[in-house]
């Protein structure tokens, strides 16, 4: 069958496809994205598991390095304001509203109330509230702070401080720093939209939060009752009994504040009722190791997913036959496992592993189906080419030649270069020639084939560099040599790598079927597309691709 009757589309592309109508049927839509993500996750599961485990370990170490914080809270319920002087309840009693609740919150957060609690409990000497040692980040940034503030000078000459001034300044600064840290750790808030106020304190000391929260409640009650006591005292001595009752409540609240507990006697004049005492916490409220570790695992998984996505975007290496067919639109005719590349891998096919022999047999069947119209008329010329050396093209060609020879057909193999002498001591020809030598000799030089396991083998390139330089593999002379070899049986061309020589394109034009060999994990999609484009421009008849070193 000649190719002079090809349609214009076939003549321009020289690319044979299977099922062109369904080539892009499954490449669109969100299902393809989900399928690709699942395949990437399975393919890089080791990386994802490692990143997740690393995130879990890092989060666990971070959680264990954090100081334990204990939290305790006391609650009180605001009540309608009662009159300080008996007999005026109907006039002075005030109802509750949101404005009063917000006002009471500001009273609890006021510096006056907090300082009374701070001083009564003697927290100025608490090492937790004092100046903390500088962190590593502070040590690193301290030169920048000095450099930034080094240019600031005062307007006049400052009097050098005395020893007493420095001592007082240090004491004042230490108290301010301790009180500031204390105020940050104490929090007062409303519970929802109710009139319940919750006072909470956090500390690394398990016993301190309950003392501070109870002391703050007692200070609030003492302040409210003391205000009423002052109002009664201003009313005169006729209300001495009332004044004594208020003084007793104030004294009880003051004593409770100093001890960090609740008042020992009822305080009905506080306009608030204590509904929950602060208790010593049994376990730290923070950090939450389980939550931190879970978050670390999620961050590790996310980081691993980002690495996989970046690798997929910038490192487009072929890994499977389905991926190769999907990305290029060219059918993949076979996946062949790794058996090496070179003379050590050219043993008889039946000595190879079962998976490899089965893959070669399936590849031969796929080629026979693709070239069925040619096979009915004559022997065929099959060319195999890879993008770079070391892709296993030579081993694949010889294994395919062995399989065809085993089926009873004569096979001629034009290999990329002559392999050294076999280890079994097989004799070599006295004067080996090459296809390049025959091309420049005008067909006058006799081709001396080497018999290797029943396969007639002849190297394409010559040992003479000058012959390789002047050889034109597109000349009709080379075509006649290949036709002569075709008369005896099938011909296999082990073409040079495309990135090293354009001789592969010249020889591919003489083949009836061209197979591009991609190496799994090495050949990229861009290289495959570039190779197919070069073969199309050379008008080579590409029938499919092959993936070598696939995990079968």
Short mmCIF file of C-alpha atoms in Angstrom, two decimals:
data_model
loop_
_atom_site.label_atom_id
_atom_site.label_comp_id
_atom_site.label_asym_id
_atom_site.label_seq_id
_atom_site.Cartn_x
_atom_site.Cartn_y
_atom_site.Cartn_z
CA UNK A 1 0.00 0.00 0.00
CA UNK A 2 1.44 3.36 -1.07
CA UNK A 3 0.81 6.67 0.68
CA UNK A 4 0.17 8.72 -2.46
CA UNK A 5 -3.60 8.43 -1.95
CA UNK A 6 -3.68 9.92 1.54
CA UNK A 7 -6.21 12.65 2.22
CA UNK A 8 -4.86 16.19 2.78
CA UNK A 9 -5.33 15.96 6.54
CA UNK A 10 -3.43 12.68 6.73
CA UNK A 11 -0.73 13.96 4.41
CA UNK A 12 -0.17 17.04 6.55
CA UNK A 13 -0.14 15.34 9.91
CA UNK A 14 1.05 11.79 9.19
CA UNK A 15 -0.36 10.94 12.62
CA UNK A 16 -2.60 7.91 12.99
CA UNK A 17 -5.09 8.09 15.84
CA UNK A 18 -7.50 5.66 17.41
CA UNK A 19 -11.03 6.73 18.32
CA UNK A 20 -10.59 10.38 17.34
CA UNK A 21 -14.17 11.11 18.26
CA UNK A 22 -13.66 10.03 21.87
CA UNK A 23 -10.17 11.43 22.34
CA UNK A 24 -11.33 14.38 24.41
CA UNK A 25 -14.54 12.89 25.79
CA UNK A 26 -13.28 12.53 29.35
CA UNK A 27 -10.92 15.53 29.51
CA UNK A 28 -13.47 18.23 30.38
CA UNK A 29 -15.57 19.06 33.35
CA UNK A 30 -15.06 19.04 37.11
CA UNK A 31 -14.86 15.26 37.20
CA UNK A 32 -11.57 15.42 35.33
CA UNK A 33 -10.20 17.84 37.95
CA UNK A 34 -11.32 15.60 40.80
CA UNK A 35 -9.84 12.57 39.04
CA UNK A 36 -6.54 14.36 38.52
CA UNK A 37 -6.40 15.45 42.16
CA UNK A 38 -7.06 11.91 43.36
CA UNK A 39 -4.39 10.51 41.05
CA UNK A 40 -1.88 13.09 42.26
CA UNK A 41 -2.71 12.30 45.89
CA UNK A 42 -2.22 8.58 45.32
CA UNK A 43 0.94 9.14 43.33
CA UNK A 44 2.50 11.41 45.96
CA UNK A 45 1.01 9.74 49.01
CA UNK A 46 4.44 9.27 50.56
CA UNK A 47 5.16 12.99 50.35
CA UNK A 48 1.74 13.90 51.72
CA UNK A 49 2.06 11.45 54.61
CA UNK A 50 5.57 12.71 55.38
CA UNK A 51 4.47 16.37 55.36
CA UNK A 52 1.47 15.57 57.55
CA UNK A 53 3.62 13.63 60.01
CA UNK A 54 6.16 16.45 60.06
CA UNK A 55 3.39 18.95 60.76
CA UNK A 56 2.05 16.79 63.59
CA UNK A 57 5.49 16.41 65.17
CA UNK A 58 6.29 20.12 64.85
CA UNK A 59 2.90 21.08 66.29
CA UNK A 60 3.36 18.62 69.16
CA UNK A 61 6.77 20.06 70.01
CA UNK A 62 5.37 23.58 69.81
CA UNK A 63 2.41 22.71 72.03
CA UNK A 64 4.69 21.16 74.65
CA UNK A 65 6.96 24.21 74.62
CA UNK A 66 4.12 26.62 75.43
CA UNK A 67 3.57 27.51 79.10
CA UNK A 68 0.46 26.05 80.69
CA UNK A 69 -2.20 28.64 81.46
CA UNK A 70 -4.92 28.10 84.08
CA UNK A 71 -8.16 30.07 84.00
CA UNK A 72 -10.76 30.57 86.71
CA UNK A 73 -13.84 32.81 86.74
CA UNK A 74 -16.37 34.14 89.22
CA UNK A 75 -19.85 35.37 88.30
CA UNK A 76 -22.21 37.86 89.89
CA UNK A 77 -25.73 38.95 89.04
CA UNK A 78 -26.65 42.62 88.98
CA UNK A 79 -29.78 43.55 90.95
CA UNK A 80 -31.87 46.72 91.09
CA UNK A 81 -30.14 49.46 93.03
CA UNK A 82 -31.40 49.79 96.62
CA UNK A 83 -31.58 53.03 98.58
CA UNK A 84 -28.82 53.57 101.12
CA UNK A 85 -31.20 55.11 103.74
CA UNK A 86 -34.21 53.07 104.86
CA UNK A 87 -37.59 54.52 104.01
CA UNK A 88 -36.52 55.81 100.60
CA UNK A 89 -36.72 52.52 98.71
CA UNK A 90 -39.67 53.53 96.59
CA UNK A 91 -37.97 56.74 95.58
CA UNK A 92 -34.36 55.71 95.14
CA UNK A 93 -34.73 52.19 93.77
CA UNK A 94 -33.57 52.03 90.17
CA UNK A 95 -34.30 49.37 87.60
CA UNK A 96 -31.81 47.49 85.47
CA UNK A 97 -30.98 48.42 81.89
CA UNK A 98 -28.18 47.86 79.41
CA UNK A 99 -26.55 51.18 80.20
CA UNK A 100 -26.13 50.25 83.84
CA UNK A 101 -24.69 46.86 82.93
CA UNK A 102 -22.09 48.52 80.71
CA UNK A 103 -21.34 51.04 83.44
CA UNK A 104 -20.73 48.29 85.99
CA UNK A 105 -18.37 46.59 83.55
CA UNK A 106 -16.33 49.78 83.27
CA UNK A 107 -16.23 50.04 87.06
CA UNK A 108 -14.83 46.52 87.33
CA UNK A 109 -12.24 47.29 84.65
CA UNK A 110 -11.27 50.60 86.23
CA UNK A 111 -7.73 51.13 87.40
CA UNK A 112 -8.92 52.01 90.90
CA UNK A 113 -10.59 48.66 91.48
CA UNK A 114 -7.86 46.65 89.78
CA UNK A 115 -5.10 48.44 91.68
CA UNK A 116 -6.82 47.68 94.98
CA UNK A 117 -6.91 43.99 94.07
CA UNK A 118 -3.33 44.14 92.81
CA UNK A 119 -2.04 45.73 96.03
CA UNK A 120 -4.11 43.66 98.42
CA UNK A 121 -2.81 40.39 96.97
CA UNK A 122 0.78 41.67 96.79
CA UNK A 123 1.20 40.80 93.12
CA UNK A 124 3.92 43.37 92.47
CA UNK A 125 6.58 40.83 93.42
CA UNK A 126 5.03 38.03 91.38
CA UNK A 127 7.73 36.90 88.92
CA UNK A 128 5.10 36.01 86.34
CA UNK A 129 4.00 39.65 86.10
CA UNK A 130 7.49 41.11 86.17
CA UNK A 131 9.70 41.90 83.19
CA UNK A 132 10.24 38.85 81.04
CA UNK A 133 13.55 37.76 79.55
CA UNK A 134 13.99 38.87 75.93
CA UNK A 135 13.14 36.29 73.32
CA UNK A 136 15.33 35.26 70.40
CA UNK A 137 13.39 37.61 68.13
CA UNK A 138 14.02 40.50 70.54
CA UNK A 139 17.74 39.74 70.59
CA UNK A 140 17.84 39.72 66.81
CA UNK A 141 15.87 42.96 66.44
CA UNK A 142 17.57 44.84 69.29
CA UNK A 143 20.37 46.24 67.07
CA UNK A 144 17.73 47.62 64.72
CA UNK A 145 15.92 49.30 67.61
CA UNK A 146 19.18 50.84 68.79
CA UNK A 147 20.01 52.00 65.28
CA UNK A 148 16.53 53.47 64.82
CA UNK A 149 16.59 55.36 68.12
CA UNK A 150 20.28 56.23 68.08
CA UNK A 151 19.75 59.57 66.38
CA UNK A 152 17.30 60.94 68.93
CA UNK A 153 18.77 63.59 71.22
CA UNK A 154 17.17 65.86 73.77
CA UNK A 155 16.88 69.57 73.27
CA UNK A 156 19.05 70.55 76.24
CA UNK A 157 21.56 69.08 78.57
CA UNK A 158 19.97 66.59 80.97
CA UNK A 159 20.99 66.38 84.61
CA UNK A 160 22.63 63.03 85.31
CA UNK A 161 20.29 60.93 87.50
CA UNK A 162 21.32 60.18 91.05
CA UNK A 163 21.29 56.71 92.65
CA UNK A 164 18.05 57.42 94.53
CA UNK A 165 16.32 58.69 91.38
CA UNK A 166 17.35 55.58 89.49
CA UNK A 167 16.07 53.31 92.27
CA UNK A 168 12.71 55.07 92.42
CA UNK A 169 12.40 55.01 88.64
CA UNK A 170 13.17 51.30 88.53
CA UNK A 171 10.62 50.56 91.24
CA UNK A 172 7.97 52.65 89.48
CA UNK A 173 8.67 51.03 86.13
CA UNK A 174 8.58 47.56 87.67
CA UNK A 175 5.22 48.25 89.32
CA UNK A 176 3.77 49.69 86.12
CA UNK A 177 4.93 46.71 84.10
CA UNK A 178 3.54 44.25 86.65
CA UNK A 179 0.21 46.08 86.89
CA UNK A 180 -0.06 46.28 83.10
CA UNK A 181 0.48 42.53 82.79
CA UNK A 182 -2.03 41.96 85.58
CA UNK A 183 -4.69 44.08 83.87
CA UNK A 184 -4.18 42.21 80.58
CA UNK A 185 -4.76 38.87 82.28
CA UNK A 186 -8.00 39.93 83.98
CA UNK A 187 -11.14 40.07 81.86
CA UNK A 188 -14.69 41.13 82.73
CA UNK A 189 -17.58 40.57 80.34
CA UNK A 190 -21.31 40.11 80.20
CA UNK A 191 -22.73 36.65 79.64
CA UNK A 192 -24.76 37.10 76.48
CA UNK A 193 -27.51 39.72 76.86
CA UNK A 194 -28.12 38.93 80.53
CA UNK A 195 -27.17 40.93 83.61
CA UNK A 196 -24.63 38.34 84.68
CA UNK A 197 -21.04 39.54 84.76
CA UNK A 198 -18.18 37.07 84.57
CA UNK A 199 -14.76 38.01 85.94
CA UNK A 200 -11.96 35.80 84.65
CA UNK A 201 -8.24 35.65 85.31
CA UNK A 202 -5.52 33.60 83.60
CA UNK A 203 -2.17 32.62 85.10
CA UNK A 204 0.46 29.91 84.94
CA UNK A 205 -0.01 29.37 88.70
CA UNK A 206 -3.00 27.04 89.24
CA UNK A 207 -3.95 28.65 92.58
CA UNK A 208 -3.71 32.29 91.54
CA UNK A 209 -6.65 32.64 89.07
CA UNK A 210 -9.28 31.71 91.67
CA UNK A 211 -7.79 34.12 94.24
CA UNK A 212 -7.70 37.03 91.80
CA UNK A 213 -11.23 36.43 90.45
CA UNK A 214 -12.73 36.14 93.95
CA UNK A 215 -10.75 39.19 95.08
CA UNK A 216 -12.09 41.22 92.16
CA UNK A 217 -15.67 40.26 93.05
CA UNK A 218 -15.05 41.14 96.70
CA UNK A 219 -13.50 44.48 95.69
CA UNK A 220 -16.53 45.32 93.56
CA UNK A 221 -18.89 44.49 96.44
CA UNK A 222 -16.76 46.43 98.93
CA UNK A 223 -16.77 49.45 96.65
CA UNK A 224 -20.55 49.36 96.20
CA UNK A 225 -21.25 48.93 99.94
CA UNK A 226 -18.67 51.56 100.92
CA UNK A 227 -20.44 54.09 98.72
CA UNK A 228 -23.69 53.46 100.57
CA UNK A 229 -21.90 53.63 103.92
CA UNK A 230 -20.58 57.07 103.06
CA UNK A 231 -24.08 58.18 102.09
CA UNK A 232 -25.49 56.95 105.41
CA UNK A 233 -22.63 58.57 107.34
CA UNK A 234 -23.43 61.88 105.72
CA UNK A 235 -27.04 61.51 106.90
CA UNK A 236 -26.20 61.85 110.61
CA UNK A 237 -25.93 59.68 113.72
CA UNK A 238 -29.61 58.68 113.79
CA UNK A 239 -28.79 55.87 111.44
CA UNK A 240 -26.00 54.35 113.50
CA UNK A 241 -27.42 50.83 113.25
CA UNK A 242 -27.62 51.07 109.51
CA UNK A 243 -24.08 52.40 109.39
CA UNK A 244 -22.76 49.54 111.53
CA UNK A 245 -24.34 47.00 109.21
CA UNK A 246 -22.76 48.60 106.17
CA UNK A 247 -19.37 48.84 107.91
CA UNK A 248 -19.54 45.13 108.70
CA UNK A 249 -20.20 44.34 105.06
CA UNK A 250 -17.35 46.60 103.95
CA UNK A 251 -14.97 45.00 106.44
CA UNK A 252 -15.95 41.50 105.32
CA UNK A 253 -15.50 42.40 101.66
CA UNK A 254 -12.13 44.05 102.35
CA UNK A 255 -10.88 41.02 104.28
CA UNK A 256 -12.11 38.71 101.51
CA UNK A 257 -10.32 40.80 98.88
CA UNK A 258 -7.02 40.55 100.76
CA UNK A 259 -7.36 36.78 101.11
CA UNK A 260 -8.60 36.22 97.58
CA UNK A 261 -11.93 34.73 98.64
CA UNK A 262 -15.57 35.78 98.76
CA UNK A 263 -17.07 37.73 101.70
CA UNK A 264 -17.84 35.56 104.72
CA UNK A 265 -21.16 37.31 105.47
CA UNK A 266 -24.07 38.23 103.19
CA UNK A 267 -23.81 41.58 101.40
CA UNK A 268 -27.40 42.54 100.53
CA UNK A 269 -26.47 46.18 99.99
CA UNK A 270 -24.02 45.50 97.17
CA UNK A 271 -26.74 45.72 94.47
CA UNK A 272 -25.25 42.48 93.11
CA UNK A 273 -25.49 38.86 94.11
CA UNK A 274 -22.63 36.42 93.78
CA UNK A 275 -23.85 33.39 91.87
CA UNK A 276 -20.56 31.62 91.19
CA UNK A 277 -17.28 31.50 93.06
CA UNK A 278 -13.96 31.07 91.30
CA UNK A 279 -12.48 27.64 91.94
CA UNK A 280 -8.97 26.35 91.48
CA UNK A 281 -8.79 24.87 87.95
CA UNK A 282 -8.01 21.18 87.70
CA UNK A 283 -6.38 21.38 84.26
CA UNK A 284 -4.85 24.13 82.15
CA UNK A 285 -7.15 26.00 79.80
CA UNK A 286 -4.39 26.60 77.27
CA UNK A 287 -2.61 25.57 75.24
CA UNK A 288 -4.82 22.92 73.69
CA UNK A 289 -2.36 20.28 72.49
CA UNK A 290 -4.88 18.23 70.55
CA UNK A 291 -6.18 21.24 68.66
CA UNK A 292 -2.67 22.52 67.95
CA UNK A 293 -1.49 19.10 66.78
CA UNK A 294 -4.56 18.74 64.56
CA UNK A 295 -3.94 22.18 63.09
CA UNK A 296 -0.28 21.28 62.55
CA UNK A 297 -1.29 18.13 60.70
CA UNK A 298 -3.66 20.11 58.49
CA UNK A 299 -0.97 22.69 57.77
CA UNK A 300 1.48 19.90 56.94
CA UNK A 301 -1.05 18.32 54.60
CA UNK A 302 -1.70 21.70 53.00
CA UNK A 303 2.05 22.31 52.56
CA UNK A 304 2.44 18.87 51.00
CA UNK A 305 -0.48 19.56 48.67
CA UNK A 306 1.14 22.83 47.62
CA UNK A 307 4.40 21.02 46.88
CA UNK A 308 2.52 18.44 44.82
CA UNK A 309 0.68 21.20 42.94
CA UNK A 310 3.91 23.08 42.23
CA UNK A 311 5.59 19.88 41.12
CA UNK A 312 2.64 19.13 38.84
CA UNK A 313 2.74 22.65 37.38
CA UNK A 314 6.48 22.99 36.78
CA UNK A 315 7.76 19.40 36.62
CA UNK A 316 5.48 17.75 34.07
CA UNK A 317 7.10 14.33 33.93
CA UNK A 318 5.27 11.42 32.38
CA UNK A 319 4.46 8.71 34.91
CA UNK A 320 1.68 6.56 33.43
CA UNK A 321 0.43 5.54 30.01
CA UNK A 322 -2.99 7.07 30.64
CA UNK A 323 -1.41 10.41 31.49
CA UNK A 324 0.71 10.32 28.34
CA UNK A 325 -2.30 9.57 26.14
CA UNK A 326 -4.41 12.21 27.87
CA UNK A 327 -1.82 14.98 27.59
CA UNK A 328 -0.76 14.34 23.99
CA UNK A 329 -3.88 12.91 22.38
CA UNK A 330 -1.76 10.12 20.87
CA UNK A 331 -2.62 6.53 21.84
CA UNK A 332 -0.15 4.81 24.14
CA UNK A 333 0.42 1.30 22.79
CA UNK A 334 2.28 -0.17 25.74
CA UNK A 335 3.91 0.17 29.17
CA UNK A 336 7.22 -1.66 29.57
CA UNK A 337 9.00 -2.21 32.91
CA UNK A 338 12.66 -1.42 33.42
CA UNK A 339 15.21 -4.06 32.39
CA UNK A 340 18.16 -1.78 31.72
CA UNK A 341 19.63 -0.46 28.50
CA UNK A 342 22.67 -2.01 26.90
CA UNK A 343 24.27 -5.33 26.02
CA UNK A 344 23.67 -6.80 29.47
CA UNK A 345 19.93 -6.53 28.85
CA UNK A 346 19.84 -8.24 25.47
CA UNK A 347 19.50 -11.82 26.62
CA UNK A 348 16.90 -14.07 25.14
CA UNK A 349 13.40 -12.85 25.73
CA UNK A 350 12.28 -15.98 27.56
CA UNK A 351 14.96 -15.31 30.20
CA UNK A 352 13.42 -11.95 31.08
CA UNK A 353 10.89 -11.46 33.81
CA UNK A 354 7.31 -12.40 33.03
CA UNK A 355 5.96 -8.84 33.19
CA UNK A 356 8.52 -7.61 30.70
CA UNK A 357 7.87 -10.42 28.20
CA UNK A 358 4.11 -9.87 28.47
CA UNK A 359 4.55 -6.13 27.92
CA UNK A 360 6.65 -6.73 24.77
CA UNK A 361 4.07 -9.18 23.46
CA UNK A 362 1.25 -6.68 24.05
CA UNK A 363 3.28 -3.99 22.32
CA UNK A 364 3.81 -6.22 19.27
CA UNK A 365 0.07 -6.96 19.16
CA UNK A 366 -0.79 -3.25 19.30
CA UNK A 367 1.64 -2.49 16.48
CA UNK A 368 0.25 -5.33 14.37
CA UNK A 369 -3.30 -4.00 14.83
CA UNK A 370 -2.24 -0.47 13.92
CA UNK A 371 -0.42 -1.72 10.80
CA UNK A 372 -2.89 -4.43 9.79
CA UNK A 373 -3.48 -2.96 6.32
CA UNK A 374 0.24 -2.88 5.60
CA UNK A 375 0.90 -6.31 7.04
CA UNK A 376 -1.45 -7.96 4.52
CA UNK A 377 0.71 -6.78 1.62
CA UNK A 378 4.34 -6.74 2.72
CA UNK A 379 6.75 -6.61 5.60
CA UNK A 380 6.88 -3.36 7.50
CA UNK A 381 9.54 -1.00 8.81
CA UNK A 382 9.03 -0.03 12.46
CA UNK A 383 11.06 2.81 13.99
CA UNK A 384 11.43 3.52 17.71
CA UNK A 385 12.80 6.84 18.91
CA UNK A 386 13.25 8.55 22.27
CA UNK A 387 13.89 12.11 23.31
CA UNK A 388 17.18 11.48 25.10
CA UNK A 389 19.69 8.66 25.44
CA UNK A 390 19.17 6.08 28.14
CA UNK A 391 15.45 5.76 27.53
CA UNK A 392 15.70 2.03 26.81
CA UNK A 393 15.01 2.28 23.07
CA UNK A 394 17.83 -0.12 22.13
CA UNK A 395 16.70 -2.78 24.60
CA UNK A 396 13.09 -2.35 23.54
CA UNK A 397 14.00 -2.70 19.84
CA UNK A 398 16.03 -5.85 20.37
CA UNK A 399 13.36 -7.44 22.58
CA UNK A 400 10.70 -6.67 19.98
CA UNK A 401 12.97 -8.13 17.28
CA UNK A 402 13.45 -11.29 19.34
CA UNK A 403 9.70 -11.68 19.74
CA UNK A 404 9.05 -11.21 16.01
CA UNK A 405 11.87 -13.63 15.18
CA UNK A 406 10.41 -16.17 17.58
CA UNK A 407 7.11 -16.05 15.71
CA UNK A 408 8.86 -17.32 12.55
CA UNK A 409 9.53 -14.10 10.63
CA UNK A 410 12.93 -12.83 9.58
CA UNK A 411 13.95 -9.59 11.32
CA UNK A 412 16.58 -7.00 10.49
CA UNK A 413 17.57 -4.57 13.23
CA UNK A 414 19.36 -1.30 12.46
CA UNK A 415 20.60 -0.26 15.88
CA UNK A 416 21.81 3.13 17.00
CA UNK A 417 25.35 1.97 17.67
CA UNK A 418 27.19 -1.33 17.72
CA UNK A 419 27.27 -3.04 21.10
CA UNK A 420 30.46 -4.65 22.32
CA UNK A 421 31.12 -8.36 22.08
CA UNK A 422 28.64 -10.55 23.96
CA UNK A 423 29.81 -12.25 27.12
CA UNK A 424 29.03 -15.70 25.69
CA UNK A 425 31.94 -15.36 23.27
CA UNK A 426 29.85 -15.02 20.11
CA UNK A 427 32.06 -14.29 17.12
CA UNK A 428 31.97 -10.88 15.52
CA UNK A 429 32.25 -10.11 11.86
CA UNK A 430 35.72 -9.34 10.57
CA UNK A 431 34.87 -6.03 8.90
CA UNK A 432 31.67 -4.56 10.32
CA UNK A 433 29.93 -1.92 8.26
CA UNK A 434 27.12 0.50 9.04
CA UNK A 435 24.20 2.14 7.32
CA UNK A 436 26.16 5.40 7.21
CA UNK A 437 29.05 3.67 5.39
CA UNK A 438 26.64 2.22 2.86
CA UNK A 439 24.97 5.62 2.37
CA UNK A 440 28.18 7.41 1.40
CA UNK A 441 29.53 4.51 -0.70
CA UNK A 442 26.71 4.70 -3.19
CA UNK A 443 25.49 1.21 -2.36
CA UNK A 444 28.72 -0.37 -3.62
CA UNK A 445 29.81 -1.55 -0.17
CA UNK A 446 28.30 -4.82 0.90
CA UNK A 447 26.32 -4.77 4.12
CA UNK A 448 27.72 -7.21 6.64
CA UNK A 449 25.04 -7.98 9.20
CA UNK A 450 25.82 -9.49 12.54
CA UNK A 451 23.69 -12.42 13.66
CA UNK A 452 22.64 -11.82 17.25
CA UNK A 453 20.28 -14.49 18.61
CA UNK A 454 18.84 -15.02 15.12
CA UNK A 455 18.37 -11.30 14.46
CA UNK A 456 20.36 -9.60 11.68
CA UNK A 457 21.90 -6.52 13.32
CA UNK A 458 23.64 -3.58 11.64
CA UNK A 459 24.63 -0.30 13.32
CA UNK A 460 23.27 2.92 11.89
CA UNK A 461 26.28 5.12 12.61
CA UNK A 462 29.80 4.27 11.59
CA UNK A 463 32.97 4.13 13.62
CA UNK A 464 34.33 6.65 11.11
CA UNK A 465 33.25 10.13 12.17
CA UNK A 466 33.69 11.40 8.60
CA UNK A 467 31.16 8.87 7.35
CA UNK A 468 28.65 9.99 9.97
CA UNK A 469 29.24 13.61 8.97
CA UNK A 470 28.60 13.13 5.24
CA UNK A 471 25.86 10.49 5.44
CA UNK A 472 22.43 11.64 4.22
CA UNK A 473 19.80 9.32 5.64
CA UNK A 474 17.01 10.95 3.62
CA UNK A 475 18.57 10.01 0.32
CA UNK A 476 16.81 7.48 -1.93
CA UNK A 477 19.90 5.31 -1.58
CA UNK A 478 19.07 4.66 2.09
CA UNK A 479 15.47 4.00 1.12
CA UNK A 480 16.59 1.34 -1.37
CA UNK A 481 18.75 -0.32 1.29
CA UNK A 482 15.81 -0.48 3.68
CA UNK A 483 13.54 -1.81 0.92
CA UNK A 484 16.06 -4.54 0.24
CA UNK A 485 16.05 -5.48 3.90
CA UNK A 486 12.24 -5.36 3.87
CA UNK A 487 12.13 -8.01 1.14
CA UNK A 488 13.60 -10.51 3.59
CA UNK A 489 11.35 -9.64 6.53
CA UNK A 490 10.40 -6.97 9.02
CA UNK A 491 12.82 -4.13 9.72
CA UNK A 492 13.30 -2.39 13.07
CA UNK A 493 15.04 0.98 13.34
CA UNK A 494 16.67 1.86 16.67
CA UNK A 495 16.82 5.60 16.02
CA UNK A 496 19.20 8.01 17.79
CA UNK A 497 17.82 10.34 20.45
CA UNK A 498 16.05 13.41 19.10
CA UNK A 499 17.89 15.83 21.39
CA UNK A 500 21.29 14.60 20.14
CA UNK A 501 20.85 14.18 16.38
CA UNK A 502 18.41 14.96 13.60
CA UNK A 503 19.30 11.68 11.91
CA UNK A 504 16.32 10.21 13.74
CA UNK A 505 13.95 12.49 11.80
CA UNK A 506 15.63 11.57 8.50
CA UNK A 507 15.36 7.83 9.12
CA UNK A 508 11.83 8.10 10.52
CA UNK A 509 10.56 9.17 7.10
CA UNK A 510 11.45 5.70 5.71
CA UNK A 511 9.44 3.85 8.38
CA UNK A 512 5.89 2.61 7.96
CA UNK A 513 5.23 3.09 11.68
CA UNK A 514 7.01 5.27 14.24
CA UNK A 515 6.76 4.77 18.00
CA UNK A 516 7.91 7.46 20.40
CA UNK A 517 9.40 6.01 23.60
CA UNK A 518 8.92 8.08 26.77
CA UNK A 519 10.72 7.26 30.01
CA UNK A 520 8.47 7.30 33.08
CA UNK A 521 9.64 9.84 35.63
CA UNK A 522 12.17 11.37 33.22
CA UNK A 523 10.56 12.50 29.98
CA UNK A 524 8.38 15.58 30.37
CA UNK A 525 5.16 16.38 28.59
CA UNK A 526 6.86 19.30 26.85
CA UNK A 527 9.54 17.01 25.46
CA UNK A 528 6.93 14.56 24.19
CA UNK A 529 4.95 17.32 22.49
CA UNK A 530 8.12 18.77 20.97
CA UNK A 531 9.17 15.34 19.67
CA UNK A 532 5.75 14.66 18.15
CA UNK A 533 5.75 18.07 16.50
CA UNK A 534 9.18 17.46 14.96
CA UNK A 535 8.10 14.05 13.70
CA UNK A 536 4.96 15.54 12.16
CA UNK A 537 6.98 18.24 10.40
CA UNK A 538 9.30 15.54 9.04
CA UNK A 539 6.18 13.74 7.69
CA UNK A 540 6.88 10.66 9.80
CA UNK A 541 4.01 8.26 10.34
CA UNK A 542 3.61 8.22 14.14
CA UNK A 543 1.16 5.54 15.26
CA UNK A 544 1.56 5.83 19.04
CA UNK A 545 3.80 6.07 22.07
CA UNK A 546 5.37 3.66 24.57
CA UNK A 547 6.15 4.22 28.26
CA UNK A 548 9.26 2.46 29.53
CA UNK A 549 10.31 1.76 33.10
CA UNK A 550 6.70 1.74 34.23
CA UNK A 551 5.88 -0.01 37.50
CA UNK A 552 3.98 -3.11 36.44
#
